XYZ file of C-alpha atoms in Angstrom:
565
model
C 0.000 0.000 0.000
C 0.822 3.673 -0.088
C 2.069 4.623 3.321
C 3.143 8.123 2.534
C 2.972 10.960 -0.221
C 5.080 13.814 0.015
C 4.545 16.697 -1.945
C 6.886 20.028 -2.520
C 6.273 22.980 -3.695
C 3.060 21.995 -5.725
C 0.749 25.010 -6.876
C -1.652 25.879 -4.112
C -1.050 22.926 -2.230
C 3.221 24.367 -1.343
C 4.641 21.248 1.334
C 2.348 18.439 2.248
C 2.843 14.938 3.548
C -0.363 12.499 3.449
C 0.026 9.677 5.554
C -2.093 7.219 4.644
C -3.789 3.565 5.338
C -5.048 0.503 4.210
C -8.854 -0.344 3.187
C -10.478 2.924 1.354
C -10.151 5.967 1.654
C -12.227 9.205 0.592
C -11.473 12.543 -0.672
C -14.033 15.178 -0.397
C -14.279 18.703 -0.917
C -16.154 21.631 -2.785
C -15.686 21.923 -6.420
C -12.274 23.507 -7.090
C -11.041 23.110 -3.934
C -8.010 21.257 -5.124
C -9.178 18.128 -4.684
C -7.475 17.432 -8.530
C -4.357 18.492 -8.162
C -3.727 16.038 -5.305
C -4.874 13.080 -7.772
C -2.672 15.146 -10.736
C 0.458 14.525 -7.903
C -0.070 10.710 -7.827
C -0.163 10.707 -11.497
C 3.189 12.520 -11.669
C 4.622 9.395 -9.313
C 3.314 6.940 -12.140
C 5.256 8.906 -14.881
C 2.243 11.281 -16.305
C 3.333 14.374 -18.927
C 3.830 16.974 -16.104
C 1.801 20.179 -17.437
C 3.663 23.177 -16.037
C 0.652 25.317 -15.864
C -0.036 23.021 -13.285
C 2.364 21.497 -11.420
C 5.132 24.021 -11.442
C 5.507 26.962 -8.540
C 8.037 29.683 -9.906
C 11.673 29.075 -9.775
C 11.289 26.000 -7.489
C 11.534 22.423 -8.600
C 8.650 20.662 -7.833
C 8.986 16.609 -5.971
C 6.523 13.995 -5.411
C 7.613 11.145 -3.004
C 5.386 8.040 -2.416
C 6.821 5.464 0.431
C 4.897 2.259 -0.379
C 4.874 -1.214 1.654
C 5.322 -4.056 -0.496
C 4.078 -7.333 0.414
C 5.830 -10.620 -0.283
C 3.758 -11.121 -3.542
C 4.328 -7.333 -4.864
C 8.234 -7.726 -3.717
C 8.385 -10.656 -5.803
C 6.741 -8.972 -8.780
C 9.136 -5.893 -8.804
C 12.399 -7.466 -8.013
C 13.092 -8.814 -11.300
C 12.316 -5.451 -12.829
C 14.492 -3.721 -10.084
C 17.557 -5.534 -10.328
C 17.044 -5.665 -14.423
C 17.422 -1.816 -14.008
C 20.486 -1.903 -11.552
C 17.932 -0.077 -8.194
C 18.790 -1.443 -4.957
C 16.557 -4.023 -3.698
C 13.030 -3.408 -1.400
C 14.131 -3.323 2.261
C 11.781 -4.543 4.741
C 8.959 -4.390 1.951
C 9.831 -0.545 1.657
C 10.045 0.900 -1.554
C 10.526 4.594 -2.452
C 9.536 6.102 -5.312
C 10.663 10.130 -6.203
C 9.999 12.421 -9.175
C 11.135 15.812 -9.393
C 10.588 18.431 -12.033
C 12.485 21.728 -12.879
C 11.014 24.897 -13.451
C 12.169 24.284 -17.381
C 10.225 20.975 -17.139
C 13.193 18.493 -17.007
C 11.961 15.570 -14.712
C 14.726 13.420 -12.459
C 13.079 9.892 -11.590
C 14.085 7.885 -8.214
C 13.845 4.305 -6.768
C 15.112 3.408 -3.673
C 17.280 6.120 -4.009
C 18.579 5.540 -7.305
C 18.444 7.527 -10.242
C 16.576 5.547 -12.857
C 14.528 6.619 -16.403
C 10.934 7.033 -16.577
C 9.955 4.013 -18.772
C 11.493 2.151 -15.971
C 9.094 4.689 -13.092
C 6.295 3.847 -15.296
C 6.734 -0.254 -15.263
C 7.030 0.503 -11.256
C 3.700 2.379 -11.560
C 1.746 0.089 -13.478
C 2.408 -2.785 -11.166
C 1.808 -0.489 -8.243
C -1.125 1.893 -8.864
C -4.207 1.972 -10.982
C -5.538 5.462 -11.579
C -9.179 5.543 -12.792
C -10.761 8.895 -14.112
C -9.752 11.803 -15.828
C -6.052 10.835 -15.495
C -6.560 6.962 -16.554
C -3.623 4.756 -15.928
C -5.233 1.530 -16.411
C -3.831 -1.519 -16.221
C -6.659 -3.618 -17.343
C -6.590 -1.916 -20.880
C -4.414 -3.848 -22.509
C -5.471 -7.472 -23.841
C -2.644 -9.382 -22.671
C -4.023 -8.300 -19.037
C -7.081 -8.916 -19.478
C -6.115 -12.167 -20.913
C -4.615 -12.929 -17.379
C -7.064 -11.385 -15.249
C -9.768 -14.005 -17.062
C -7.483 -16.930 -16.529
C -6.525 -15.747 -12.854
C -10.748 -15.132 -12.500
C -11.182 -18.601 -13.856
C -8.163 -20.503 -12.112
C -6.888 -21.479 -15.660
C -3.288 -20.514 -14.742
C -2.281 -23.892 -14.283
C -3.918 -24.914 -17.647
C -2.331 -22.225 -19.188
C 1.322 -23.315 -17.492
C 0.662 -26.820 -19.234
C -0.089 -24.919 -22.467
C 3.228 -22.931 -22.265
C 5.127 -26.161 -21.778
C 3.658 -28.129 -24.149
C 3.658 -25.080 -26.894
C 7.383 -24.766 -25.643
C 8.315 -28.665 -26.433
C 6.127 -28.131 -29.656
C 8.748 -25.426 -31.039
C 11.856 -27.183 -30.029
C 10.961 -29.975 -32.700
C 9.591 -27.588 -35.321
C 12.774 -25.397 -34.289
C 14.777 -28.348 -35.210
C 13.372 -29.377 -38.078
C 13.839 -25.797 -39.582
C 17.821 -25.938 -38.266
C 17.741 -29.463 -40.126
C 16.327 -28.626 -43.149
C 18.366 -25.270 -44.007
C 20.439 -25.793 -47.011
C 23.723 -24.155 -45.781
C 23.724 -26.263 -42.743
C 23.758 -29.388 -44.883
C 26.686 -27.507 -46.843
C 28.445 -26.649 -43.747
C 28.209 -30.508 -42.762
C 29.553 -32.014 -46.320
C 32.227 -29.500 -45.879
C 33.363 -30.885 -42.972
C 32.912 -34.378 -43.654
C 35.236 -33.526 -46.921
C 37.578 -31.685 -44.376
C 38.183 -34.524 -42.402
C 38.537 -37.075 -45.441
C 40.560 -35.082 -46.713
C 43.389 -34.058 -44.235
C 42.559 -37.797 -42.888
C 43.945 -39.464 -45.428
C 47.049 -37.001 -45.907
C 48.237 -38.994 -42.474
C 50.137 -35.678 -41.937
C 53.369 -36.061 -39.163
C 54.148 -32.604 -37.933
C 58.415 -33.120 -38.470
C 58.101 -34.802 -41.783
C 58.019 -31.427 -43.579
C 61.644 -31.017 -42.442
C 62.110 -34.211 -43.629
C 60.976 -33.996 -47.118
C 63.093 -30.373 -47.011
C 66.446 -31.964 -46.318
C 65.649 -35.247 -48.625
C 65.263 -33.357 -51.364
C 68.246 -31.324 -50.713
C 70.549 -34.255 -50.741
C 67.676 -35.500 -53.772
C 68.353 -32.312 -56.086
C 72.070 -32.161 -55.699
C 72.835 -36.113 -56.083
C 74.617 -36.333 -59.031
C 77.251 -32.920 -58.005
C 77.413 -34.647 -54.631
C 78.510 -38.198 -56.528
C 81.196 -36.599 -58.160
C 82.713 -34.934 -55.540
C 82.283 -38.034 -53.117
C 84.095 -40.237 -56.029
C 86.457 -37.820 -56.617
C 87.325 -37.786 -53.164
C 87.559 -41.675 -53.594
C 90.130 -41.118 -56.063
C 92.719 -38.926 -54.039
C 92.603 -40.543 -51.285
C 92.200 -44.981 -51.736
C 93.319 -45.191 -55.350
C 96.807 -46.802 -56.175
C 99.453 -43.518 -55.695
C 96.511 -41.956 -53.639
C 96.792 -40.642 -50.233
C 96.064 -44.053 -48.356
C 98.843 -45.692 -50.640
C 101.383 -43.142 -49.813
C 100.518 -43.805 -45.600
C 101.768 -46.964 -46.682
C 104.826 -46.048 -48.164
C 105.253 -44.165 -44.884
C 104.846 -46.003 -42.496
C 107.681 -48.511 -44.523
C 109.939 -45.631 -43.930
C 109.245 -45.038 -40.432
C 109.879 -48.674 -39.601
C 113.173 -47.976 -40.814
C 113.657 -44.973 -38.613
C 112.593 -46.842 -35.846
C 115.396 -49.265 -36.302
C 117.553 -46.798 -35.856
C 116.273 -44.670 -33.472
C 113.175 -45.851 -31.755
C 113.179 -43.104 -29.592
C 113.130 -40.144 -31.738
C 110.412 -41.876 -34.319
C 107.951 -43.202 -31.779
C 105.933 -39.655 -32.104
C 105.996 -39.279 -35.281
C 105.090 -43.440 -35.386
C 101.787 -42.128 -33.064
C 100.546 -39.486 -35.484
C 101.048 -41.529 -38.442
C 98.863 -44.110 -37.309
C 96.238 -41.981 -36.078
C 96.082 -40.490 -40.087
C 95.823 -44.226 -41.060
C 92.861 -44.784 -38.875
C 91.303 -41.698 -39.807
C 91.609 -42.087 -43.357
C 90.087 -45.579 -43.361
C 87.028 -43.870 -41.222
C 87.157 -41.483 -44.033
C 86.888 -44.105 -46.586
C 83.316 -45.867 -44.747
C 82.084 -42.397 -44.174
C 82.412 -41.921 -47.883
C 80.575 -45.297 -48.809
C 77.968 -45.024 -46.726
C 77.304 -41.166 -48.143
C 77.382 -42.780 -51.448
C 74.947 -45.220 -50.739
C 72.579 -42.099 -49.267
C 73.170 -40.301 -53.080
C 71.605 -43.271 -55.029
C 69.601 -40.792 -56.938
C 66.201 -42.417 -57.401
C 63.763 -40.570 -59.609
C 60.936 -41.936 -58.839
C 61.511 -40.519 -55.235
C 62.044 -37.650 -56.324
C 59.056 -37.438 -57.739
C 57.738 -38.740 -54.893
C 58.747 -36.291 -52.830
C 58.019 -33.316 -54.840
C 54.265 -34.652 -54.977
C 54.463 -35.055 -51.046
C 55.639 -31.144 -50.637
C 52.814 -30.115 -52.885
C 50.344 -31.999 -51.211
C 50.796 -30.595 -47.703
C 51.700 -26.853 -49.071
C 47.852 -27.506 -50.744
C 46.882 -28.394 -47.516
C 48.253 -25.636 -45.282
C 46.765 -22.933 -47.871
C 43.244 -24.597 -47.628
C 43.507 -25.124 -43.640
C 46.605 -23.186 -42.716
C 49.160 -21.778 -42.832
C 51.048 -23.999 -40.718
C 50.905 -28.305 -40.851
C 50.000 -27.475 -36.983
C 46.694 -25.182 -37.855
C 45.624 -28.303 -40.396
C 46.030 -30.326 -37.779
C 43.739 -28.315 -35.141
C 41.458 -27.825 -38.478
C 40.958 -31.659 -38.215
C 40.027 -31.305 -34.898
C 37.615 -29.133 -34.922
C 35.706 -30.179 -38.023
C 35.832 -33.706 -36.027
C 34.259 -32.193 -33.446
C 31.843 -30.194 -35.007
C 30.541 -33.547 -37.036
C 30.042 -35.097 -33.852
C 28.090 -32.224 -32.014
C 26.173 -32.648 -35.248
C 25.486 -36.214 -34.865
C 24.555 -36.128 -31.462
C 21.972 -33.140 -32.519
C 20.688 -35.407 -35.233
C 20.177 -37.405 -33.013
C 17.828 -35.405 -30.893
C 16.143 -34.164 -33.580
C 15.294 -37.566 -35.040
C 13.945 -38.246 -31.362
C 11.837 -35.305 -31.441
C 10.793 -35.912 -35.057
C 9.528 -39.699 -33.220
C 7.527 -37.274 -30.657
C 6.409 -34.505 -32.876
C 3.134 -36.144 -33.881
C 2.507 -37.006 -29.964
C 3.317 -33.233 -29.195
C 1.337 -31.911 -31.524
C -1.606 -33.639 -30.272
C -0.851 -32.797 -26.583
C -1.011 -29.110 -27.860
C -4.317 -29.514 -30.123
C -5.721 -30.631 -26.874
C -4.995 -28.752 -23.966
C -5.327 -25.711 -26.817
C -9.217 -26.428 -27.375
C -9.709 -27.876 -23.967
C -8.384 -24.029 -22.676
C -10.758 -22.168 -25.098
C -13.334 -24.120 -24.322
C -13.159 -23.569 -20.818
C -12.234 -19.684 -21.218
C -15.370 -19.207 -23.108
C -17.270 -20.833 -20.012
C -15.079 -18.263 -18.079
C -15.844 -15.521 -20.019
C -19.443 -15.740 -20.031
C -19.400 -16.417 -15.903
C -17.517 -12.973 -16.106
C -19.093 -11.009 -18.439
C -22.921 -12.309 -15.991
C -20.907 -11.199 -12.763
C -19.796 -7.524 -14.411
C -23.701 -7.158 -15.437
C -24.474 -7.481 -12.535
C -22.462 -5.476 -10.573
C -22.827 -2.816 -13.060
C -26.882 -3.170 -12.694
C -25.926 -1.693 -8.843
C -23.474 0.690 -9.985
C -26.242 2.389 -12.205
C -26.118 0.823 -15.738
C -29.359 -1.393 -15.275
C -29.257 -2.072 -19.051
C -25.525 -1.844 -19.858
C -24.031 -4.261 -21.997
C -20.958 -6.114 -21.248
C -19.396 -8.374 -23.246
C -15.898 -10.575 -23.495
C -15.403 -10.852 -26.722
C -12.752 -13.511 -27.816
C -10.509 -13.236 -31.142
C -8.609 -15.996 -33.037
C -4.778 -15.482 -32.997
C -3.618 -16.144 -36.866
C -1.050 -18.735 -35.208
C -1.583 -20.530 -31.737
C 0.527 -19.074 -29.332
C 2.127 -20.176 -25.773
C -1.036 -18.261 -24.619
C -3.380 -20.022 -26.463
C -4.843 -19.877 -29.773
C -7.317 -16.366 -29.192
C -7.058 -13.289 -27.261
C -10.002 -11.489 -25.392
C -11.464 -7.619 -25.256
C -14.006 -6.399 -22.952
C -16.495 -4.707 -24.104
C -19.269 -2.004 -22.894
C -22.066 -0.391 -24.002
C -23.713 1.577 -21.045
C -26.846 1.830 -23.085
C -29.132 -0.314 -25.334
C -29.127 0.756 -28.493
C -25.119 1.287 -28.721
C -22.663 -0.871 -29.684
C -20.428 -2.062 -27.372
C -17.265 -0.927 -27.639
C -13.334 -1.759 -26.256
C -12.635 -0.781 -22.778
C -9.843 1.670 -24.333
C -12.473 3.336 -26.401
C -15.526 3.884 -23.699
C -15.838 7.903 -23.981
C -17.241 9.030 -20.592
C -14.399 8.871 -17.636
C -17.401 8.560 -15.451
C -18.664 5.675 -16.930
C -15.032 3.921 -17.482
C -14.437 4.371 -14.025
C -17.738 2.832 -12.746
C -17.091 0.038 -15.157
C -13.403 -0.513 -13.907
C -15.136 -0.643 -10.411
C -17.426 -3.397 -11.492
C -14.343 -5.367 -13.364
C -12.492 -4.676 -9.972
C -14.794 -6.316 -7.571
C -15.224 -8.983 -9.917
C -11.522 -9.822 -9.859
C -10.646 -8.388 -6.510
C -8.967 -11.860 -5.831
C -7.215 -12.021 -8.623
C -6.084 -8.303 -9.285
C -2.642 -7.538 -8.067
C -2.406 -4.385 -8.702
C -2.209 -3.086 -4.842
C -3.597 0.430 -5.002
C -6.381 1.596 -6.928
C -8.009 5.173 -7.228
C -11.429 6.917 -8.413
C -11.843 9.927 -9.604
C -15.562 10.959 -10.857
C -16.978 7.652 -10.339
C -20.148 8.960 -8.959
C -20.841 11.176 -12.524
C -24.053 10.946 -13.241
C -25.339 8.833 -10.031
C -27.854 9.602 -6.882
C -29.790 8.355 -4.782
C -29.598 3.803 -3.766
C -26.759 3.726 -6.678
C -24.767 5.924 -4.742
C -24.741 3.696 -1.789
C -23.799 0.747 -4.015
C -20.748 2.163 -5.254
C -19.982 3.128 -2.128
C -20.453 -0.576 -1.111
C -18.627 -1.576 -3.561
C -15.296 0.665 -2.889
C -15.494 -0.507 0.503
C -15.501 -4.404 -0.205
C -12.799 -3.746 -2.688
C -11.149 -2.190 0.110
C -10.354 -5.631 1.999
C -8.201 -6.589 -0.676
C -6.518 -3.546 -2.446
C -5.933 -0.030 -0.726
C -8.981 2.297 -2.075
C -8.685 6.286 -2.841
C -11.686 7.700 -4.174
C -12.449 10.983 -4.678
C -16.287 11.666 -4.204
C -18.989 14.244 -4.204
C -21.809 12.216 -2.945
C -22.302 11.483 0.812
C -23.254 8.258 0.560
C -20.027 7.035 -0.944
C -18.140 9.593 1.403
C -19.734 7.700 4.441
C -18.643 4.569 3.751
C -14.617 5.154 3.725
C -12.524 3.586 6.414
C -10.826 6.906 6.648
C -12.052 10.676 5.061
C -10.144 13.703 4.250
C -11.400 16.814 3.235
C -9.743 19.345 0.779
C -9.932 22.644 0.887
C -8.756 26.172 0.054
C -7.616 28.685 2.687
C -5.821 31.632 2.544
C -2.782 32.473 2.104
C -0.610 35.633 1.755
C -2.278 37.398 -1.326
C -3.442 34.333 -2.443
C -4.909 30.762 -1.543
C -3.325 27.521 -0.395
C -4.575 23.701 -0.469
C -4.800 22.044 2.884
C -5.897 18.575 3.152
C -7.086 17.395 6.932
C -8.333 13.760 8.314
C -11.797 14.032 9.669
C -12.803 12.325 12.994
C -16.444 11.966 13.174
C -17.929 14.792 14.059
C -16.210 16.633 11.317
C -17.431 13.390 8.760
C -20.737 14.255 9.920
C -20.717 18.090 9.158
C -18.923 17.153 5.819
C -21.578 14.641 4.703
C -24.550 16.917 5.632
C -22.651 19.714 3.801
C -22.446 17.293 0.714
C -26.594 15.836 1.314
C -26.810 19.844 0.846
C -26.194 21.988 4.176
C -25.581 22.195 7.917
C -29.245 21.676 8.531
C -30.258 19.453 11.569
C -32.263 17.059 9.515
C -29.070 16.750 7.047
C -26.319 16.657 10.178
C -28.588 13.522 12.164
C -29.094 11.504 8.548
C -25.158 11.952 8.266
C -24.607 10.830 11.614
C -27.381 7.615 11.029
C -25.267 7.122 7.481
C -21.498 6.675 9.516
C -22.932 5.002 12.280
C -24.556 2.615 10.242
C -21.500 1.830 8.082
C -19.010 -0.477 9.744
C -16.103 0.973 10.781
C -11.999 -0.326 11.444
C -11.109 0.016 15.262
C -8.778 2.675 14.329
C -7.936 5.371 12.263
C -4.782 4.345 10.474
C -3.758 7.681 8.861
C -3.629 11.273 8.672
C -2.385 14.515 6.783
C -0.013 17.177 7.845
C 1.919 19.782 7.052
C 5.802 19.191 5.520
C-alpha cells in the first residue's frame, strides 16, 4: 500500500505529507477546492506528462515522493524489474519512489534512491497503482491483461502453465526441423565431412616437412654430390693416392725406428692416427654414397608429397600445426552434429505425440475460457446493474490469434455499451471517464482476488449517479477495500460515508493568495462534511449523516492522517 505521499512545492497545495492507510479511503471537498491536483500529484509518481501550468511553482523544482509497503507477492513482482534496471533491492517491503521536475520541465526519476529513467518509473507504476478517471492509468486496458485477469478469474493458470510447456516442447521440434532442413547447414556438414577425409587421409606427421626439405636437398644435388664423393675416392684410396702413400710411410718409419726408436715413436703415433682416420674417411664416404643413389621416382615422390601438404596448409593453414587443429575441430563439429541429429530424429519420433498434446490442452483451454468468459461477463452485469447501468451491456469478446501461441490460440477484449441501443465498444475506447471508471469498479470487484495491482483510485466515479446507486458504489469501494488499498475521490455522501478513513480538501488563505490544505476528519467533522455534501448544515441533514457513519461499519482505528511538511 501507499504509506506516505510527500509533496513540494506543488501550486496551491506548497509542502504536504499524506500519511495514509489501508482499506479505502475518501477525498471530499467543494468543487475547485483542489481536490485534482492532489490526484494530478499521484499521477506525476506513475510517470504522467507533467503540465507546467499546473504542477510548477516559480523558480522551485517541484517533488513527489510516495513510500509504499510491499508485500511478499508485490516484492516478488518488482524485483526482477528492479535488479534488471540496476535499483537497490526493497528493504523490509519498503520501496521509495521520487519524481522531481524543474522549473524548465526536465523531470529526475528515483527508486530506492537511485536515479533511474521514466519508462522504468512507469513499469514501477503500473504494477503499483491503478488510476481511474480523468487521469486513466489503467492496467486492465491492454489485452494481454485482461487475458490474465480471465485466466486468474477462472483458475486457468495452471492450464495455461501446461499450455506454455507443451507449446514450448512443440517449437523445439519444429525449431529443429527448420535448423535441419536449411540448405547451408547441410553444406556446412559435407564441408566438414570432406575436411576430415581429406586431411585424414594425408596422415600428416608434424616433423616430416623437415624431412621432405632436407631429402630433397641431398635429392636435387645427387649427381654434383657423386662426383665430388668419387672424386674424393680417387685422391685418397686409389693406387698412388693418399692411403697408398701412408703406406709407403709407415715402410719408412719402420726404418727410422730401427735406428732410433726413440726419436720416431711420435711421429710413429701421429702416423697411425692419419691411417685410422683415413680408413674412417673411406666408410664415411661409402655409406654417403649409398645415401646419393639418386632415385627418380623418389624424387618425384617427394616433390608430390611437398605439394600436397603446401595444398593443404593454404586450404587449412598456414602452418601443418593449424591443419592439424582444423581436423580437430571439423571432427568435433561432425560429432556435435550427430549427437543433434540425433535429438532431432527423437523429437521428429515425438512430434506427432506433441502436436496432439497441444491440439488438446489448446481447445480444452478455449473451451473452458469461453465458459469463463461468459461467468464474467454475468458477474460484471451485474455489478454494473448496482453501480447504475441497469441495461448496460458487457461483453468478453474472444478473437482468433492467426497462429496458436504459448497463450493459447485467441485473445479477449471487454467490451461495454452503457446503453441499449449502442454498440459495445473496447474498454480503451468507452468515452465518458465517469462511466469507465464505474465500469473498472465493477471489473475490480469482480476480480478483486485475482487483481494484483495493490492500489487503486477513483476519480468521478459517482458522474451521473444519486440516490440507492450511490450507496452501491460506495459498497462496492469498501468491499474492494479488503483486498486492495482504495482512494476515491467523491462528491456524494453516501459514498463519502462509507470510507474507512475521510479527508477533506480545501482552500484557505494564504498571503495574497490561496493555499490547499488537506485534513483527516474524525467523526464529528465526517458528519458536518456529509450533511454539507446531502446539501447543508441543517439538523435534519447533520442527524441523517450521523445515522449514514454510524450505520456503516467501521476499522477500530484510524490508520492515517495529513499534515503539514
Amino acid at each position: 500500500m501507499l504509506r506516505l505521499l510527500r509533496v513540494e512545492h506543488l501550486p496551491l497545495i506548497g509542502c504536504l505529507e499524506w500519511e495514509l492507510g489501508p482499506g479505502f479511503t475518501v477525498i471530499t471537498g467543494e468543487t475547485g477546492a483542489g481536490k485534482s491536483l492532489l490526484i494530478g500529484a499521484l499521477g506525476l509518481l506513475l510517470g504522467n506528462r507533467a503540465d507546467r501550468a499546473l504542477y510548477l511553482d516559480g523558480d522551485k523544482p517541484c517533488s513527489v515522493e510516495g513510500d509504499f509497503f510491499l508485500n511478499s507477492d508485490a516484492t516478488m513482482t518488482l524485483t526482477p524489474l528492479l535488479e534488471s534496471s540496476g535499483i537497490a533491492p526493497c528493504e523490509e517491503g519498503r520501496l521509495l519512489v521520487k519524481r522531481s521536475i524543474s522549473p524548465s520541465g526536465g523531470s529526475r526519476q528515483f527508486i530506492n534512491g537511485c536515479s533511474t529513467t521514466l519508462a522504468v518509473l512507469r513499469r514501477v507504476g503500473d504494477s503499483l497503482l491503478d488510476l481511474h478517471g480523468p487521469h486513466e492509468h489503467q492496467s486492465l486496458l491492454p489485452r494481454s491483461a485482461q487475458l490474465s485477469l480471465l485466466d486468474a478469474f477462472g483458475g486457468l493458470q495452471e492450464r495455461v502453465a501446461q499450455l506454455e510447456d507443451a507449446f514450448e516442447k512443440l517449437e523445439l521440434a519444429r525449431s529443429r526441423e527448420r535448423i535441419f532442413s536449411d540448405p547451408e547447414r547441410e553444406r556446412q556438414r559435407l564441408r566438414w565431412t570432406s575436411m576430415v577425409q581429406e586431411i585424414g587421409q594425408a596422415a600428416i606427421r608434424l616433423e616430416e616437412e623437415e624431412e621432405i626439405h632436407q631429402e630433397l636437398e641431398l635429392a636435387q644435388h645427387g649427381w654434383k654430390l657423386l662426383e665430388m664423393v668419387g672424386e674424393l675416392d680417387a685422391l685418397l684410396f686409389t693406387e698412388g693416392g693418399a692411403l697408398d702413400r701412408l703406406s709407403r710411410a709407415r715402410r719408412v718409419l719402420t726404418a727410422w725406428s730401427s735406428l732410433d726408436a726413440t726419436g720416431a715413436a711420435k711421429a710413429g703415433e701421429l702416423l697411425e692416427a692419419a691411417t685410422v682416420g683415413l680408413q674412417e674417411m673411406g666408410v664415411l664416404l661409402t655409406s654417403y654414397r649409398e645415401r646419393l643413389d639418386v632415385d627418380p621416382d623418389r624424387l618425384n615422390a617427394l616433390e608430390q608429397r611437398r605439394s600436397h601438404l603446401e595444398g593443404l596448409k593454404r586450404k587449412y593453414g598456414p602452418t601443418l600445426a593449424d591443419v592439424l587443429l582444423s581436423l580437430q575441430n571439423a571432427e568435433r563439429q561432425l560429432e556435435d552434429e550427430e549427437t543433434e541429429r540425433r535429438q532431432h530424429r527423437e523429437l521428429a519420433e515425438k512430434r506427432p505425440e506433441l502436436e496432439r498434446r497441444f491440439e488438446e490442452i489448446l481447445r480444452t483451454l478455449a473451451e473452458e475460457r469461453r465458459r469463463v468468459g461468459t461467468i464474467l461477463a454475468q458477474k460484471v452485469s451485474a455489478v454494473l446493474a448496482e453501480l447504475g447501468f441497469p441495461r448496460a451491456d458487457f461483453q468478453v469478446e474472444w478473437m482468433v490469434r492467426p497462429q496458436p501461441g504459448r497463450r493459447g490460440a485467441e485473445e479477449v477484449e471487454f467490451l461495454f455499451a452503457p446503453n441499449p441501443g449502442r454498440p459495445p465498444l473496447p474498454l480503451r475506447e468507452t468515452a465518458s471517464s465517469g462511466e469507465m471508471a464505474r465500469v473498472m469498479l465493477a471489473i475490480k470487484t469482480v476480480l478483486a482476488a485475482v487483481d494484483h495491482v495493490p492500489v487503486l483510485i477513483f476519480d468521478e466515479i459517482d458522474a451521473n449517479v444519486a440516490g440507492e446507486t450511490a450507496w452501491k458504489v460506495g459498497a462496492h469501494l469498501r468491499l474492494l477495500g479488503r483486498q486492495h488499498q482504495v482512494i476515491c475521490v467523491t462528491h456524494l455522501a453516501p459514498v463519502a460515508a462509507q470510507g474507512d478513513a475521510h479527508f477533506r480538501v480545501s482552500k484557505e488563505p494564504a498571503g495574497n493568495g490561496v493555499s490547499v490544505s488537506l485534513a483527516q476528519l474524525g467523526f464529528p467533522e465526517r458528519a458536518e462534511e456529509l450533511a454539507r455534501m446531502l446539501g447543508g448544515k441543517s439538523d435534519e441533514s447533520l442527524a441523517l449523516a450521523t445515522r449514514m457513519l454510524t450505520e456503516t461499519p467501521r476499522p477500530a482505528s484510524p490508520t492515517s492522517g495529513a499534515k503539514p511538511s
